[in-house]
């Protein structure tokens, strides 16, 4: 997707305007994102300039002004010019975090209370806490539906005032919240300004909405704010409708795209809304980012990312996406290399370094994690990402109480810090505090329903409590989010096995065998049995479990076949593995065994096996005893002798050898 010179110039100009427009409205994260993308566009080579040319260069024509942008709507431009002094005052209050003072410059409390008191009787649907009636009413209401007229303000000033009110509510919500995981922390504190903002915006939209539902003269920013309010109020469908409307009116507000991502919990949802989005580069980036948030790792996604990197080769956002793509495919070495490169380019950038600390944790790279923790602490020790990195470091040192302390600090700074909730749950499991672990995981799921690690953690915790029905439900949620992660299906199968549902358990474990990899993807948790990479082999533990379930079902032929496969993993014998793949697909009744091109770890590419493991030794012992039962003493002697050499279960193996010799000698005497 290479851009020509004209397209590159247009993109650069649009991003320059976006930085200023977002900054004007105090959307600083969106402004930062656009500015990072802007500076990642390669500029013409200026090496022929003198070294100090930066100090004396004349600005190029067409750059947006530093203070405020113009407005193509003459009425809006006139109002903005009239309000410029109040606007600058309000913005300075916002920058000083005096949100109520900022809002009061344009919307005094008397105006807001008047809107509340007169709007309520007009339409009782407005007061519904979930906002469903409110959303429906806003699309059908005529201009006379709301009592008082809203003050005549430019959209920029109105957005700043209402956004300040929103931030004031968020600030008070944090102040009113109890200590994280304290005795009274129910996680149900709400932003009390949402109703006021929603009522005001409903009135504003109602005055300007035409018969066909279009809002006259709107520029997209107020739609974004209304969508954000509806999303906070859990009215997600209506929120998505307003956010889509916002990006059609102004595409370069990255915050709006992020809000949309937070409302999408499945790939199907993303595919459903994609046709309704504007077709431009921001929509392309949104699709990539949301797919990564949904843990997708397809070749088309990698191709999209490479296309974007050809336009923005040094974008820290896209380089982070590159690292996360490798992380989601469990290629930790590549992910580590990408994050190291990112850190070298942007040593003071803390965004997403909590993910990097998870990778270093899983790889057990303690010196690197220590360096990262010190770096984050020196840049900003009170950023949630820094606290998560330090918490991971203490977890790796097995200082679990200290790790919990840092994860709680991250949550005190930002209660929506997803990784802190999940990782704190892992630490509580290590500390055997299952009640606190369950609460942490539940809060993680409240923040983000897409977090398969939290669902998986809930399953493991309930399994520890031997509440297998609950555990199974949570494992299935995790497997639904990561359908090709063998670890998820192995957990489902093991849980079904413990519940005595062997046929279903076998199907789930066969699905695990078809999965692409066997790492433990628990976001850097030390609890749970971490899987190892199985180059071209299958996991002997899973094969042993399947064989055991077939034995309980009294299907000795299948049990023996899977025990043989288990032993074959020591050598990684290709012939055995090819046969095993056929066996896996033989169970045609399984609704889980859907075909997938190239799926399965069946064929051994490298020929390297696992070597002797406890699982293969148990399988060998079972086969030796099976051979004894069926009178195949030569095979039994061979297997028992191998067991003696393996050094696993040696005493039982020696006893078996003696028994085989007795049988063979007895047979010879006869």
mmCIF file of N, CA and C in Angstrom, residues 152-241:
data_model
loop_
_atom_site.group_PDB
_atom_site.id
_atom_site.type_symbol
_atom_site.label_atom_id
_atom_site.label_comp_id
_atom_site.label_asym_id
_atom_site.label_seq_id
_atom_site.Cartn_x
_atom_site.Cartn_y
_atom_site.Cartn_z
ATOM 1 N N UNK A 152 -26.069 28.845 23.351
ATOM 2 C CA UNK A 152 -25.493 28.946 22.006
ATOM 3 C C UNK A 152 -23.984 29.034 22.125
ATOM 4 N N UNK A 153 -23.340 27.893 21.914
ATOM 5 C CA UNK A 153 -21.882 27.806 22.012
ATOM 6 C C UNK A 153 -21.337 27.105 20.780
ATOM 7 N N UNK A 154 -20.083 27.387 20.470
ATOM 8 C CA UNK A 154 -19.432 26.626 19.396
ATOM 9 C C UNK A 154 -19.263 25.178 19.861
ATOM 10 N N UNK A 155 -19.186 24.267 18.887
ATOM 11 C CA UNK A 155 -19.065 22.849 19.242
ATOM 12 C C UNK A 155 -17.760 22.567 19.990
ATOM 13 N N UNK A 156 -16.723 23.328 19.653
ATOM 14 C CA UNK A 156 -15.435 23.107 20.327
ATOM 15 C C UNK A 156 -15.527 23.469 21.809
ATOM 16 N N UNK A 157 -16.118 24.610 22.094
ATOM 17 C CA UNK A 157 -16.256 25.039 23.493
ATOM 18 C C UNK A 157 -17.196 24.117 24.255
ATOM 19 N N UNK A 158 -18.287 23.720 23.578
ATOM 20 C CA UNK A 158 -19.249 22.827 24.227
ATOM 21 C C UNK A 158 -18.609 21.481 24.546
ATOM 22 N N UNK A 159 -17.830 20.963 23.597
ATOM 23 C CA UNK A 159 -17.148 19.686 23.838
ATOM 24 C C UNK A 159 -16.196 19.811 25.023
ATOM 25 N N UNK A 160 -15.411 20.900 25.039
ATOM 26 C CA UNK A 160 -14.431 21.070 26.115
ATOM 27 C C UNK A 160 -15.126 21.132 27.475
ATOM 28 N N UNK A 161 -16.245 21.866 27.538
ATOM 29 C CA UNK A 161 -16.960 22.006 28.807
ATOM 30 C C UNK A 161 -17.543 20.671 29.268
ATOM 31 N N UNK A 162 -18.187 19.942 28.347
ATOM 32 C CA UNK A 162 -18.802 18.662 28.724
ATOM 33 C C UNK A 162 -17.751 17.592 29.003
ATOM 34 N N UNK A 163 -16.654 17.628 28.255
ATOM 35 C CA UNK A 163 -15.579 16.657 28.496
ATOM 36 C C UNK A 163 -14.931 16.928 29.854
ATOM 37 N N UNK A 164 -14.812 18.206 30.210
ATOM 38 C CA UNK A 164 -14.287 18.557 31.537
ATOM 39 C C UNK A 164 -15.213 18.023 32.624
ATOM 40 N N UNK A 165 -16.532 18.101 32.373
ATOM 41 C CA UNK A 165 -17.503 17.570 33.331
ATOM 42 C C UNK A 165 -17.346 16.049 33.452
ATOM 43 N N UNK A 166 -17.129 15.408 32.315
ATOM 44 C CA UNK A 166 -16.909 13.958 32.301
ATOM 45 C C UNK A 166 -15.664 13.596 33.115
ATOM 46 N N UNK A 167 -14.574 14.328 32.885
ATOM 47 C CA UNK A 167 -13.319 14.058 33.604
ATOM 48 C C UNK A 167 -13.456 14.369 35.090
ATOM 49 N N UNK A 168 -14.258 15.385 35.413
ATOM 50 C CA UNK A 168 -14.523 15.701 36.820
ATOM 51 C C UNK A 168 -15.215 14.521 37.494
ATOM 52 N N UNK A 169 -16.199 13.934 36.789
ATOM 53 C CA UNK A 169 -16.898 12.761 37.328
ATOM 54 C C UNK A 169 -15.973 11.572 37.501
ATOM 55 N N UNK A 170 -15.068 11.358 36.533
ATOM 56 C CA UNK A 170 -14.103 10.255 36.641
ATOM 57 C C UNK A 170 -13.156 10.465 37.825
ATOM 58 N N UNK A 171 -12.733 11.723 38.008
ATOM 59 C CA UNK A 171 -11.823 12.048 39.121
ATOM 60 C C UNK A 171 -12.510 11.803 40.463
ATOM 61 N N UNK A 172 -13.768 12.247 40.577
ATOM 62 C CA UNK A 172 -14.501 12.036 41.832
ATOM 63 C C UNK A 172 -14.783 10.549 42.052
ATOM 64 N N UNK A 173 -15.023 9.820 40.963
ATOM 65 C CA UNK A 173 -15.257 8.375 41.080
ATOM 66 C C UNK A 173 -14.025 7.694 41.676
ATOM 67 N N UNK A 174 -12.841 8.084 41.196
ATOM 68 C CA UNK A 174 -11.602 7.505 41.736
ATOM 69 C C UNK A 174 -11.409 7.883 43.201
ATOM 70 N N UNK A 175 -11.759 9.135 43.525
ATOM 71 C CA UNK A 175 -11.602 9.590 44.911
ATOM 72 C C UNK A 175 -12.573 8.872 45.847
ATOM 73 N N UNK A 176 -13.778 8.567 45.343
ATOM 74 C CA UNK A 176 -14.789 7.901 46.171
ATOM 75 C C UNK A 176 -14.567 6.397 46.282
ATOM 76 N N UNK A 177 -13.740 5.843 45.386
ATOM 77 C CA UNK A 177 -13.512 4.395 45.401
ATOM 78 C C UNK A 177 -12.743 3.994 46.649
ATOM 79 N N UNK A 178 -13.065 2.821 47.148
ATOM 80 C CA UNK A 178 -12.361 2.297 48.317
ATOM 81 C C UNK A 178 -10.970 1.793 47.905
ATOM 82 N N UNK A 179 -10.171 1.436 48.885
ATOM 83 C CA UNK A 179 -8.851 0.878 48.613
ATOM 84 C C UNK A 179 -8.993 -0.380 47.744
ATOM 85 N N UNK A 180 -8.099 -0.535 46.757
ATOM 86 C CA UNK A 180 -8.167 -1.679 45.837
ATOM 87 C C UNK A 180 -8.159 -2.984 46.621
ATOM 88 N N UNK A 181 -9.175 -3.818 46.377
ATOM 89 C CA UNK A 181 -9.333 -5.117 47.032
ATOM 90 C C UNK A 181 -9.498 -4.982 48.551
ATOM 91 N N UNK A 182 -9.888 -3.767 49.002
ATOM 92 C CA UNK A 182 -10.157 -3.586 50.422
ATOM 93 C C UNK A 182 -11.508 -4.194 50.779
ATOM 94 N N UNK A 183 -11.880 -4.157 52.070
ATOM 95 C CA UNK A 183 -13.126 -4.814 52.502
ATOM 96 C C UNK A 183 -14.384 -4.217 51.884
ATOM 97 N N UNK A 184 -14.341 -2.930 51.489
ATOM 98 C CA UNK A 184 -15.539 -2.285 50.944
ATOM 99 C C UNK A 184 -15.422 -1.997 49.449
ATOM 100 N N UNK A 185 -14.408 -2.553 48.808
ATOM 101 C CA UNK A 185 -14.185 -2.278 47.386
ATOM 102 C C UNK A 185 -15.042 -3.210 46.541
ATOM 103 N N UNK A 186 -16.222 -2.721 46.162
ATOM 104 C CA UNK A 186 -17.102 -3.552 45.336
ATOM 105 C C UNK A 186 -16.940 -3.302 43.854
ATOM 106 N N UNK A 187 -16.149 -2.287 43.496
ATOM 107 C CA UNK A 187 -15.934 -1.974 42.089
ATOM 108 C C UNK A 187 -17.152 -1.404 41.395
ATOM 109 N N UNK A 188 -18.106 -0.874 42.184
ATOM 110 C CA UNK A 188 -19.354 -0.399 41.566
ATOM 111 C C UNK A 188 -19.551 1.108 41.693
ATOM 112 N N UNK A 189 -18.478 1.862 41.984
ATOM 113 C CA UNK A 189 -18.580 3.320 42.024
ATOM 114 C C UNK A 189 -18.808 3.840 40.609
ATOM 115 N N UNK A 190 -19.711 4.805 40.448
ATOM 116 C CA UNK A 190 -20.047 5.278 39.103
ATOM 117 C C UNK A 190 -19.693 6.753 38.936
ATOM 118 N N UNK A 191 -19.603 7.175 37.686
ATOM 119 C CA UNK A 191 -19.395 8.580 37.341
ATOM 120 C C UNK A 191 -20.747 9.285 37.405
ATOM 121 N N UNK A 192 -20.907 10.166 38.388
ATOM 122 C CA UNK A 192 -22.215 10.789 38.624
ATOM 123 C C UNK A 192 -22.551 11.891 37.621
ATOM 124 N N UNK A 193 -21.597 12.228 36.762
ATOM 125 C CA UNK A 193 -21.863 13.282 35.771
ATOM 126 C C UNK A 193 -22.449 12.737 34.471
ATOM 127 N N UNK A 194 -22.507 11.409 34.327
ATOM 128 C CA UNK A 194 -22.938 10.827 33.049
ATOM 129 C C UNK A 194 -24.356 11.250 32.675
ATOM 130 N N UNK A 195 -25.267 11.259 33.652
ATOM 131 C CA UNK A 195 -26.668 11.609 33.365
ATOM 132 C C UNK A 195 -26.760 13.046 32.880
ATOM 133 N N UNK A 196 -26.041 13.960 33.560
ATOM 134 C CA UNK A 196 -26.068 15.379 33.174
ATOM 135 C C UNK A 196 -25.575 15.554 31.742
ATOM 136 N N UNK A 197 -24.443 14.929 31.421
ATOM 137 C CA UNK A 197 -23.856 15.080 30.078
ATOM 138 C C UNK A 197 -24.792 14.482 29.033
ATOM 139 N N UNK A 198 -25.343 13.303 29.330
ATOM 140 C CA UNK A 198 -26.228 12.635 28.372
ATOM 141 C C UNK A 198 -27.466 13.484 28.090
ATOM 142 N N UNK A 199 -28.093 14.041 29.150
ATOM 143 C CA UNK A 199 -29.294 14.866 28.965
ATOM 144 C C UNK A 199 -28.976 16.097 28.120
ATOM 145 N N UNK A 200 -27.829 16.716 28.426
ATOM 146 C CA UNK A 200 -27.460 17.927 27.687
ATOM 147 C C UNK A 200 -27.260 17.605 26.211
ATOM 148 N N UNK A 201 -26.527 16.530 25.932
ATOM 149 C CA UNK A 201 -26.249 16.171 24.542
ATOM 150 C C UNK A 201 -27.516 15.750 23.805
ATOM 151 N N UNK A 202 -28.421 15.064 24.516
ATOM 152 C CA UNK A 202 -29.690 14.686 23.881
ATOM 153 C C UNK A 202 -30.451 15.928 23.428
ATOM 154 N N UNK A 203 -30.452 16.936 24.295
ATOM 155 C CA UNK A 203 -31.118 18.186 23.939
ATOM 156 C C UNK A 203 -30.445 18.851 22.746
ATOM 157 N N UNK A 204 -29.116 18.852 22.755
ATOM 158 C CA UNK A 204 -28.358 19.495 21.668
ATOM 159 C C UNK A 204 -28.615 18.789 20.340
ATOM 160 N N UNK A 205 -28.566 17.448 20.365
ATOM 161 C CA UNK A 205 -28.801 16.690 19.126
ATOM 162 C C UNK A 205 -30.258 16.834 18.661
ATOM 163 N N UNK A 206 -31.187 16.844 19.619
ATOM 164 C CA UNK A 206 -32.609 16.935 19.260
ATOM 165 C C UNK A 206 -32.916 18.238 18.534
ATOM 166 N N UNK A 207 -32.270 19.329 18.946
ATOM 167 C CA UNK A 207 -32.501 20.631 18.308
ATOM 168 C C UNK A 207 -32.007 20.666 16.869
ATOM 169 N N UNK A 208 -31.043 19.784 16.543
ATOM 170 C CA UNK A 208 -30.394 19.867 15.229
ATOM 171 C C UNK A 208 -30.644 18.651 14.340
ATOM 172 N N UNK A 209 -31.452 17.701 14.825
ATOM 173 C CA UNK A 209 -31.680 16.483 14.050
ATOM 174 C C UNK A 209 -32.807 16.678 13.041
ATOM 175 N N UNK A 210 -32.532 16.294 11.786
ATOM 176 C CA UNK A 210 -33.535 16.396 10.727
ATOM 177 C C UNK A 210 -34.451 15.174 10.760
ATOM 178 N N UNK A 211 -35.436 15.180 9.859
ATOM 179 C CA UNK A 211 -36.389 14.070 9.798
ATOM 180 C C UNK A 211 -35.708 12.729 9.488
ATOM 181 N N UNK A 212 -34.667 12.782 8.638
ATOM 182 C CA UNK A 212 -34.000 11.514 8.276
ATOM 183 C C UNK A 212 -32.895 11.113 9.252
ATOM 184 N N UNK A 213 -32.787 11.814 10.390
ATOM 185 C CA UNK A 213 -31.860 11.405 11.436
ATOM 186 C C UNK A 213 -30.492 12.045 11.381
ATOM 187 N N UNK A 214 -30.206 12.905 10.388
ATOM 188 C CA UNK A 214 -28.904 13.575 10.307
ATOM 189 C C UNK A 214 -28.865 14.752 11.275
ATOM 190 N N UNK A 215 -27.669 14.996 11.835
ATOM 191 C CA UNK A 215 -27.487 16.137 12.738
ATOM 192 C C UNK A 215 -26.856 17.261 11.934
ATOM 193 N N UNK A 216 -27.565 18.378 11.824
ATOM 194 C CA UNK A 216 -27.109 19.488 10.967
ATOM 195 C C UNK A 216 -25.849 20.123 11.547
ATOM 196 N N UNK A 217 -24.806 20.207 10.716
ATOM 197 C CA UNK A 217 -23.600 20.949 11.082
ATOM 198 C C UNK A 217 -22.693 20.292 12.101
ATOM 199 N N UNK A 218 -23.002 19.075 12.521
ATOM 200 C CA UNK A 218 -22.165 18.444 13.551
ATOM 201 C C UNK A 218 -20.807 18.028 12.980
ATOM 202 N N UNK A 219 -19.774 18.086 13.814
ATOM 203 C CA UNK A 219 -18.413 17.812 13.354
ATOM 204 C C UNK A 219 -17.843 16.501 13.904
ATOM 205 N N UNK A 220 -18.633 15.754 14.673
ATOM 206 C CA UNK A 220 -18.197 14.426 15.108
ATOM 207 C C UNK A 220 -17.686 14.333 16.530
ATOM 208 N N UNK A 221 -17.282 15.456 17.115
ATOM 209 C CA UNK A 221 -16.684 15.393 18.457
ATOM 210 C C UNK A 221 -17.744 15.133 19.532
ATOM 211 N N UNK A 222 -18.889 15.756 19.404
ATOM 212 C CA UNK A 222 -19.940 15.557 20.410
ATOM 213 C C UNK A 222 -20.545 14.155 20.293
ATOM 214 N N UNK A 223 -20.580 13.610 19.060
ATOM 215 C CA UNK A 223 -21.019 12.224 18.886
ATOM 216 C C UNK A 223 -20.080 11.277 19.629
ATOM 217 N N UNK A 224 -18.781 11.581 19.548
ATOM 218 C CA UNK A 224 -17.780 10.767 20.262
ATOM 219 C C UNK A 224 -18.024 10.804 21.766
ATOM 220 N N UNK A 225 -18.252 11.986 22.292
ATOM 221 C CA UNK A 225 -18.478 12.126 23.733
ATOM 222 C C UNK A 225 -19.755 11.398 24.158
ATOM 223 N N UNK A 226 -20.810 11.526 23.343
ATOM 224 C CA UNK A 226 -22.075 10.861 23.670
ATOM 225 C C UNK A 226 -21.903 9.339 23.617
ATOM 226 N N UNK A 227 -21.179 8.862 22.608
ATOM 227 C CA UNK A 227 -20.897 7.418 22.520
ATOM 228 C C UNK A 227 -20.127 6.926 23.727
ATOM 229 N N UNK A 228 -19.171 7.726 24.190
ATOM 230 C CA UNK A 228 -18.376 7.353 25.357
ATOM 231 C C UNK A 228 -19.246 7.272 26.613
ATOM 232 N N UNK A 229 -20.174 8.236 26.746
ATOM 233 C CA UNK A 229 -21.091 8.241 27.894
ATOM 234 C C UNK A 229 -21.997 7.012 27.854
ATOM 235 N N UNK A 230 -22.538 6.697 26.674
ATOM 236 C CA UNK A 230 -23.403 5.526 26.535
ATOM 237 C C UNK A 230 -22.637 4.238 26.834
ATOM 238 N N UNK A 231 -21.385 4.165 26.406
ATOM 239 C CA UNK A 231 -20.568 2.975 26.668
ATOM 240 C C UNK A 231 -20.336 2.806 28.167
ATOM 241 N N UNK A 232 -20.076 3.912 28.867
ATOM 242 C CA UNK A 232 -19.899 3.847 30.320
ATOM 243 C C UNK A 232 -21.182 3.385 31.001
ATOM 244 N N UNK A 233 -22.314 3.712 30.371
ATOM 245 C CA UNK A 233 -23.618 3.368 30.922
ATOM 246 C C UNK A 233 -24.093 1.985 30.463
ATOM 247 N N UNK A 234 -23.176 1.238 29.791
ATOM 248 C CA UNK A 234 -23.430 -0.150 29.338
ATOM 249 C C UNK A 234 -24.468 -0.253 28.230
ATOM 250 N N UNK A 235 -24.769 0.856 27.576
ATOM 251 C CA UNK A 235 -25.688 0.810 26.435
ATOM 252 C C UNK A 235 -24.833 0.687 25.169
ATOM 253 N N UNK A 236 -24.327 -0.530 24.924
ATOM 254 C CA UNK A 236 -23.217 -0.690 23.983
ATOM 255 C C UNK A 236 -23.637 -0.574 22.521
ATOM 256 N N UNK A 237 -24.786 -1.103 22.163
ATOM 257 C CA UNK A 237 -25.211 -1.024 20.755
ATOM 258 C C UNK A 237 -25.419 0.415 20.321
ATOM 259 N N UNK A 238 -26.096 1.178 21.174
ATOM 260 C CA UNK A 238 -26.340 2.588 20.860
ATOM 261 C C UNK A 238 -25.023 3.359 20.855
ATOM 262 N N UNK A 239 -24.129 3.028 21.784
ATOM 263 C CA UNK A 239 -22.814 3.684 21.831
ATOM 264 C C UNK A 239 -22.063 3.450 20.526
ATOM 265 N N UNK A 240 -22.066 2.201 20.041
ATOM 266 C CA UNK A 240 -21.368 1.886 18.792
ATOM 267 C C UNK A 240 -21.946 2.692 17.633
ATOM 268 N N UNK A 241 -23.275 2.856 17.622
ATOM 269 C CA UNK A 241 -23.913 3.616 16.534
ATOM 270 C C UNK A 241 -23.419 5.061 16.506
#
